[in-house]
PDB file of C-alpha atoms in Angstrom:
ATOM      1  CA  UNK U   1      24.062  -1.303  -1.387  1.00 45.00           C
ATOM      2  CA  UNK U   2      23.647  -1.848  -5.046  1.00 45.00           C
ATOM      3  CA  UNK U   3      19.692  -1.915  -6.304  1.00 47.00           C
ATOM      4  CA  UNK U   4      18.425  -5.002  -8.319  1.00 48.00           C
ATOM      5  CA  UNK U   5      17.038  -3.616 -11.496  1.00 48.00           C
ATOM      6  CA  UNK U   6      13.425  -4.527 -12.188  1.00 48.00           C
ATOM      7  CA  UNK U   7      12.294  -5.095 -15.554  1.00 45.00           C
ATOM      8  CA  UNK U   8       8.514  -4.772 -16.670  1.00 46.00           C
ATOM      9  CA  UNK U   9       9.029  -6.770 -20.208  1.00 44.00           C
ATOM     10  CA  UNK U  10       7.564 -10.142 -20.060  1.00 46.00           C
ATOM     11  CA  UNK U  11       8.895 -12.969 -22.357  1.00 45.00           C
ATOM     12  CA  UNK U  12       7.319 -13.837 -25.370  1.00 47.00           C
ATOM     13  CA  UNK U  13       5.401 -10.379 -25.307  1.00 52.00           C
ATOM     14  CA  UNK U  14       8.345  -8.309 -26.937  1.00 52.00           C
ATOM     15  CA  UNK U  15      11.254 -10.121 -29.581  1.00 55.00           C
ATOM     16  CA  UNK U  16      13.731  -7.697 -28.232  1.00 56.00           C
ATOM     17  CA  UNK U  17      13.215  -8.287 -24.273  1.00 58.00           C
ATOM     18  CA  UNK U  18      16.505  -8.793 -23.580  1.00 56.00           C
ATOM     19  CA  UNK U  19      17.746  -5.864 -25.361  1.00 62.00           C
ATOM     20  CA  UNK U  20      14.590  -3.681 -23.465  1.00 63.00           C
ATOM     21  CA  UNK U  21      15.839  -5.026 -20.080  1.00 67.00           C
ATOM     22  CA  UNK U  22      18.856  -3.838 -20.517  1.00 67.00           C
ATOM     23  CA  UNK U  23      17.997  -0.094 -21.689  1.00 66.00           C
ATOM     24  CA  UNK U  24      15.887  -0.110 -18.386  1.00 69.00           C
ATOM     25  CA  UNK U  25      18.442  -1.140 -16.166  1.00 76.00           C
ATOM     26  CA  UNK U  26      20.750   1.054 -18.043  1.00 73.00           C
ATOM     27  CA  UNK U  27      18.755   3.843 -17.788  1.00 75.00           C
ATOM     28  CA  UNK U  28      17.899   2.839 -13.835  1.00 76.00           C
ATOM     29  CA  UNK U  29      21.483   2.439 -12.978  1.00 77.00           C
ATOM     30  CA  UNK U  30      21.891   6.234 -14.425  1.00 79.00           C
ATOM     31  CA  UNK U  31      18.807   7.909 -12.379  1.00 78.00           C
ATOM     32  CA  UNK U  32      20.124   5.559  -9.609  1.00 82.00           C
ATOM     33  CA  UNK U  33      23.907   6.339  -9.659  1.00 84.00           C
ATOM     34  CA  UNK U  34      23.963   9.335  -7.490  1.00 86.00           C
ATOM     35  CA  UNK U  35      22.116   7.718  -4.861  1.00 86.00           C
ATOM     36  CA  UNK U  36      24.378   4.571  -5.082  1.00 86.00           C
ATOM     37  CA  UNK U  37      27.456   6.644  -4.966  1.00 88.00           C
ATOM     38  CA  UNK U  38      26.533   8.204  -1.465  1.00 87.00           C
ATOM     39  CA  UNK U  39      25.127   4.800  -0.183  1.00 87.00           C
ATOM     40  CA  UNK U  40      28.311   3.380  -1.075  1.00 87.00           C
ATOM     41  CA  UNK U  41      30.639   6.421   0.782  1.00 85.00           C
ATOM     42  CA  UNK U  42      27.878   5.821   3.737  1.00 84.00           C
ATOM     43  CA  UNK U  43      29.112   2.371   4.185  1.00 86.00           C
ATOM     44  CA  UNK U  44      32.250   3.681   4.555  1.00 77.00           C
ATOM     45  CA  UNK U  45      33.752   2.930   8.141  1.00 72.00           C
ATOM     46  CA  UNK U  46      36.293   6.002   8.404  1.00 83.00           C
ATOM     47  CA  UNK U  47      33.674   8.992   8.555  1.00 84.00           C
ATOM     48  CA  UNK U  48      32.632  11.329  11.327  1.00 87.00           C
ATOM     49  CA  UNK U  49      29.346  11.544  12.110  1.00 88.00           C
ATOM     50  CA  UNK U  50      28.904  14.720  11.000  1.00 90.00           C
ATOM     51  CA  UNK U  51      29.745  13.543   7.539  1.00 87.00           C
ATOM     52  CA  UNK U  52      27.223  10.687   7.734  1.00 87.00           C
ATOM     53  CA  UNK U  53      24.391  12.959   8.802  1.00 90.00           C
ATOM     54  CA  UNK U  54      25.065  15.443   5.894  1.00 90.00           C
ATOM     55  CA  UNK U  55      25.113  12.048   3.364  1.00 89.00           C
ATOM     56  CA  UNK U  56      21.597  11.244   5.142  1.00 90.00           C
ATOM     57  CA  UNK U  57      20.311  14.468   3.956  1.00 89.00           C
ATOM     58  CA  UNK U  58      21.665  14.538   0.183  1.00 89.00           C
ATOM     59  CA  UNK U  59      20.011  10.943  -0.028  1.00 89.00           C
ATOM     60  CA  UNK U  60      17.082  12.480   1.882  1.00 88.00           C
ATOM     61  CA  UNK U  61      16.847  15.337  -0.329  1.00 87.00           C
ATOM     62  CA  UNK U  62      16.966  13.527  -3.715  1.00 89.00           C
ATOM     63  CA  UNK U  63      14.407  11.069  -2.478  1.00 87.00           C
ATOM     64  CA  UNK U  64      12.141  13.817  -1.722  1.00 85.00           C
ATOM     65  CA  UNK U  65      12.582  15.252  -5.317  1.00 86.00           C
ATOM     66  CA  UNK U  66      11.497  11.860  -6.438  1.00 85.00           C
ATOM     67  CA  UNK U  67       8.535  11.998  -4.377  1.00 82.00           C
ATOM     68  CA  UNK U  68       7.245  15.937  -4.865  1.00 82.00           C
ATOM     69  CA  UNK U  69       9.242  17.087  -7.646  1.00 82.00           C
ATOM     70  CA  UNK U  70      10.915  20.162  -6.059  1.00 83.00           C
ATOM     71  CA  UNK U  71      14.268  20.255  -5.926  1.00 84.00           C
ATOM     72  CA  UNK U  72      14.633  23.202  -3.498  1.00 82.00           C
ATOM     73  CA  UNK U  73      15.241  22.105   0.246  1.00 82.00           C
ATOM     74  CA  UNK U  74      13.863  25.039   1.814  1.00 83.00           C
ATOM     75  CA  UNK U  75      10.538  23.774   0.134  1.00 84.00           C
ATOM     76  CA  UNK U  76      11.230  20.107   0.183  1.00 84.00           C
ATOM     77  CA  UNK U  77      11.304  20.250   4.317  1.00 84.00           C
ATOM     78  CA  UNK U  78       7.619  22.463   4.233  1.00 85.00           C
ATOM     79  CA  UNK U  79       5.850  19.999   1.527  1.00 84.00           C
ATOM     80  CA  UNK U  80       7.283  17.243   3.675  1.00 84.00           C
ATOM     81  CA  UNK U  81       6.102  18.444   7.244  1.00 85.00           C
ATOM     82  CA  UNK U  82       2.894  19.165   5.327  1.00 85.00           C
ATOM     83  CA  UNK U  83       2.754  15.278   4.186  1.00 84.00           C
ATOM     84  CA  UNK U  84       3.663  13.934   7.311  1.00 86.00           C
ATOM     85  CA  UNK U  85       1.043  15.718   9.349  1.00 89.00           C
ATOM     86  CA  UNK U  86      -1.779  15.718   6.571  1.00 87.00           C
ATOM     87  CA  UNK U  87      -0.740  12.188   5.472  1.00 84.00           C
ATOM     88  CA  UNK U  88      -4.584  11.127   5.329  1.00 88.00           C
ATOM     89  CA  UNK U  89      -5.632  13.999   3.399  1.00 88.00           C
ATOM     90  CA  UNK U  90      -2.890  15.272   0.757  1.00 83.00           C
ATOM     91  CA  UNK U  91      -0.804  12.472  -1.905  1.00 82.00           C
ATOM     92  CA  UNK U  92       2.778  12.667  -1.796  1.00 77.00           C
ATOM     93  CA  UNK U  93       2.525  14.075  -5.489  1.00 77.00           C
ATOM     94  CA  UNK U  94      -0.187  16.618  -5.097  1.00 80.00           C
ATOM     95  CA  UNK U  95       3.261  19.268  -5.252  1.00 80.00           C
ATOM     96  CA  UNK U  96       4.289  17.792  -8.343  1.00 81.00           C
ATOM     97  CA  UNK U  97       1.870  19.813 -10.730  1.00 79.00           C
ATOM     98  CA  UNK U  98       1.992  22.839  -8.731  1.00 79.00           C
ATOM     99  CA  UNK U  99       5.599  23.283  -7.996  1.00 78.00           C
ATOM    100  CA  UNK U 100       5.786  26.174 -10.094  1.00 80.00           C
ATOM    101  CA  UNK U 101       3.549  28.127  -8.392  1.00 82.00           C
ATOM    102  CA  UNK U 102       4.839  27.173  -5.046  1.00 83.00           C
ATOM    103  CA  UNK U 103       7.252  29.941  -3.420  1.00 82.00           C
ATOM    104  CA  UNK U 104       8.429  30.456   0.310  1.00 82.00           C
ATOM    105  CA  UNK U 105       8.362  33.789   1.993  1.00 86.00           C
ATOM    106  CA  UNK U 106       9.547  34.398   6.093  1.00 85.00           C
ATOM    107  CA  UNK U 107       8.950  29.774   6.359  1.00 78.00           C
ATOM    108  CA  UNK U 108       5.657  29.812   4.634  1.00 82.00           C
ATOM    109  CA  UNK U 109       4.814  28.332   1.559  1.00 81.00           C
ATOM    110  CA  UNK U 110       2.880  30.348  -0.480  1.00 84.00           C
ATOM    111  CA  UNK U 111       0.905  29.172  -4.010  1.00 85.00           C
ATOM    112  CA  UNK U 112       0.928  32.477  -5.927  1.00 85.00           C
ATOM    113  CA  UNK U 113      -1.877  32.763  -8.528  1.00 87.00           C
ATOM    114  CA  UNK U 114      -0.391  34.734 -11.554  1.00 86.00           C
ATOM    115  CA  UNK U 115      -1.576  34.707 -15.141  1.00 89.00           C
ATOM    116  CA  UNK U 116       0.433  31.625 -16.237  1.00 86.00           C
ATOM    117  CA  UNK U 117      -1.661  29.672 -13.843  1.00 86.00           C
ATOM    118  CA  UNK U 118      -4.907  31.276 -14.800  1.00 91.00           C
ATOM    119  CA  UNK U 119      -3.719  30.810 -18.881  1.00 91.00           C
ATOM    120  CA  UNK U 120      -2.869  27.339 -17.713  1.00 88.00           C
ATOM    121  CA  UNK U 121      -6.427  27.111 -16.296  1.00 89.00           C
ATOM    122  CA  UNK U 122      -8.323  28.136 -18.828  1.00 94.00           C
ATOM    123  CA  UNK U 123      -5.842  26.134 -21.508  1.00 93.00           C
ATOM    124  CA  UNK U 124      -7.211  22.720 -19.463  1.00 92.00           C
ATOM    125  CA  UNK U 125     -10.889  24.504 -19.806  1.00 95.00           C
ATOM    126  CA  UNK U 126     -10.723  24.977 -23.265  1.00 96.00           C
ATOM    127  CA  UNK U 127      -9.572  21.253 -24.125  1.00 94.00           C
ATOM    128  CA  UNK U 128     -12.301  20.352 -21.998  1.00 96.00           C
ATOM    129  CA  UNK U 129     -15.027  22.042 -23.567  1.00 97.00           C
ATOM    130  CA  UNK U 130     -13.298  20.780 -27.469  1.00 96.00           C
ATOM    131  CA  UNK U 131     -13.736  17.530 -26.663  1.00 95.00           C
ATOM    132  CA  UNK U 132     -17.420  17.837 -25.119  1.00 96.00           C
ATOM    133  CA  UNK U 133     -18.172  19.602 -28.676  1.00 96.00           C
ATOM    134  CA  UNK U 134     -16.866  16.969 -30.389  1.00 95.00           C
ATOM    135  CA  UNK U 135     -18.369  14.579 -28.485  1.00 94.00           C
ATOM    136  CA  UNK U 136     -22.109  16.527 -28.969  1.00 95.00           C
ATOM    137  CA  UNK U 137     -21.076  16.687 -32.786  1.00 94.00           C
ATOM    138  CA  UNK U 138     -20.167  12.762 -33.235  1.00 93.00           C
ATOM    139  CA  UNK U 139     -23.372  11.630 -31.409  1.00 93.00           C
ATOM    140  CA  UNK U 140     -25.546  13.655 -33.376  1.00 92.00           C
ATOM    141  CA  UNK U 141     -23.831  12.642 -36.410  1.00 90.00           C
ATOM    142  CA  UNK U 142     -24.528   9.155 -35.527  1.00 88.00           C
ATOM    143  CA  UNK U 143     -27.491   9.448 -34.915  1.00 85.00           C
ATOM    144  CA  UNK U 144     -28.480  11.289 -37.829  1.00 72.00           C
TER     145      UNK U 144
END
């Protein structure tokens, strides 16, 4: 089952629209073709069922990299039994920024604190506090 490609560009906006709708359903149809290819050997009619359940999963599986952003399974089924029961209180793409911090040890998921996240930490601090300096130093200029 082939997806329709949806295109953002609006007549009249951009001279090249055409042109832009196709590099976004070019590029759609790419980041798209994997899934595609195993919806297209699902519809197949001369598979065992063992064959369609493993298909499920890969489309599974890439659907919840879309989603999270981890690409490992083992961690894919723990953020997604996490989502499903915590639906209310955790996004979908609250793994996304932490993914690299996110290891599994004996089924547990674990969010190990190591320096990079602490540099990381303080890198997002210190931005922070720049632009509240420069923010103290432009309204006191214009004021001045």
């Amino acid at each position: 089952m082939a997806r329709n490609c949806l295109c953002y560009c609006v007549d009249g906006y951009f001279p090249n629209t055409l042109k832009n709708r196709k590099d976004f359903c070019f590029f759609k149809n790419i980041k798209d073709s994997k899934i595609n290819r195993l919806e297209k050997m699902l519809s197949n009619t001369h598979l065992e069922q063992d064959d369609i359940d493993n298909i499920k999963r890969s489309i599974k599986s890439i659907l919840r990299y879309r989603i999270t952003g981890i690409r490992d399974v083992e961690r894919q089924y723990i953020v997604n039994d996490l989502i499903s029961r915590n639906y209310k209180l955790i996004r979908s793409d609250f793994f996304r920024k932490f993914r690299g911090y996110l290891i599994v040890k004996n089924g547990r998921m674990i969010f190990k604190k190591d320096w990079v996240y602490y540099f990381e930490i303080n890198f997002y601090r210190f931005f922070a506090f720049q632009y509240l300096i420069m923010a103290l130093l432009m309204v006191s200029l214009f004021n001045s």
